[in-house]
Coordinates of C-alpha atoms in Angstrom, one line a residue:
M1 CA 18.4 -10.5 25.0
A2 CA 17.4 -9.9 21.4
A3 CA 13.8 -9.5 20.5
R4 CA 12.1 -12.6 19.3
G5 CA 12.7 -13.2 15.5
S6 CA 15.2 -10.4 15.2
I7 CA 17.9 -12.5 13.5
L8 CA 15.4 -13.9 10.9
K9 CA 13.9 -10.4 10.4
A10 CA 17.4 -9.0 9.7
E11 CA 18.0 -11.8 7.1
I12 CA 14.7 -11.2 5.4
S13 CA 15.2 -7.4 5.4
K14 CA 18.6 -7.9 3.7
K15 CA 17.1 -10.1 1.0
I16 CA 14.3 -7.6 0.3
I17 CA 16.8 -4.7 0.1
D18 CA 19.1 -6.7 -2.2
T19 CA 16.1 -7.6 -4.4
F20 CA 14.7 -4.2 -4.9
P21 CA 16.9 -1.4 -6.2
N22 CA 16.3 2.0 -4.5
S23 CA 15.0 0.3 -1.3
F24 CA 16.3 1.3 2.1
L25 CA 15.8 1.0 5.9
Y26 CA 13.8 3.7 7.6
N27 CA 12.6 4.6 11.1
D28 CA 15.7 3.2 12.9
G29 CA 15.6 0.1 10.8
K30 CA 11.9 -0.8 11.7
E31 CA 10.6 -0.2 8.1
I32 CA 11.8 -1.1 4.7
R33 CA 10.9 1.5 2.0
I34 CA 10.7 0.4 -1.6
N35 CA 10.6 3.0 -4.3
G36 CA 9.0 2.3 -7.7
M37 CA 6.8 3.6 -10.5
E38 CA 3.2 2.7 -11.3
D39 CA 1.4 4.2 -14.3
G40 CA 4.2 6.9 -14.4
V41 CA 3.6 7.9 -10.8
P42 CA 6.3 7.4 -8.1
I43 CA 5.1 5.0 -5.5
Q44 CA 6.7 4.0 -2.2
I45 CA 5.8 0.7 -0.5
K46 CA 6.4 0.4 3.2
V47 CA 7.2 -3.0 4.6
V48 CA 7.2 -3.8 8.3
L49 CA 8.2 -7.3 9.5
T50 CA 6.8 -8.6 12.7
A51 CA 7.4 -12.0 14.4
A52 CA 4.1 -13.9 14.6
K53 CA 2.8 -14.5 18.1
V54 CA 1.5 -17.9 17.1
A55 CA 3.0 -20.0 14.3
V56 CA 0.4 -21.5 11.8
E57 CA 0.7 -23.9 8.9
G58 CA 0.1 -22.8 5.3
G59 CA -3.5 -23.3 4.4
D60 CA -4.7 -22.6 7.9
D61 CA -5.4 -19.0 7.1
T62 CA -8.9 -17.5 7.6
V63 CA -10.0 -13.9 7.3
L64 CA -12.2 -13.9 10.4
P65 CA -12.3 -16.2 13.3
G66 CA -14.8 -19.0 12.6
E67 CA -14.7 -18.6 8.8
K68 CA -14.0 -21.7 6.8
T69 CA -12.6 -20.1 3.6
V70 CA -10.4 -17.1 2.8
A71 CA -12.1 -14.2 1.0
T72 CA -10.4 -13.4 -2.3
A73 CA -9.7 -9.8 -3.3
D74 CA -10.2 -8.5 -6.8
V75 CA -6.7 -7.2 -7.4
K76 CA -5.6 -5.9 -10.7
P77 CA -1.9 -6.0 -11.7
A78 CA -0.1 -2.7 -11.9
G79 CA -0.7 -0.7 -15.1
T80 CA -4.3 -2.0 -15.5
N81 CA -6.0 0.7 -13.5
E82 CA -8.7 2.7 -15.2
K83 CA -7.6 6.2 -16.1
I84 CA -9.2 9.0 -14.0
P85 CA -10.9 11.6 -16.2
Q86 CA -9.0 14.8 -16.4
E87 CA -11.9 17.0 -17.3
P88 CA -14.8 17.8 -14.9
T89 CA -18.2 16.5 -15.8
A90 CA -21.1 18.7 -16.8
E91 CA -22.6 18.2 -13.3
E92 CA -19.3 19.2 -11.6
K93 CA -19.1 22.3 -13.8
E94 CA -22.7 23.2 -12.8
R95 CA -22.0 22.7 -9.1
L96 CA -18.9 24.8 -9.3
T97 CA -20.7 27.6 -11.1
T98 CA -23.4 27.5 -8.4
L99 CA -20.8 27.6 -5.6
L100 CA -19.0 30.5 -7.2
N101 CA -22.2 32.5 -7.6
K102 CA -23.2 31.9 -4.0
L103 CA -19.7 33.1 -2.9
G104 CA -20.1 36.1 -5.1
L105 CA -17.0 35.3 -7.1

C-alpha cells in the first residue's frame, strides 16, 4: 500500500521540477533541491512535501494554538538585503590587536 498522499506529492514534485530549471530530486526522492542565485551568491532551497495529518480550510491558519490571528513576518524580496560591511570596524580592529598581543603574536 502506498503512503498517504504519495500520488499527489509525486504530481506536485514534477510540477516544481518542471517550473524551476536546475532543480532535482535528492535523498531518494524525499527532497526537491532548487538551485538559484541571490545577490550574486549561489543558493539552494530544499523543499520537502509532507501529507497533512489533518486537512484544514484556507483562512483557518494560526501560528499558535489558541491564537486568533496569524503573525506576519517582515520579509524582504531577494536583492533588497543590506550589504554586509567588508572592512572591520575600529572596535573590531582594537579587539583583534588586543587578542594578538595576548597571544604573543
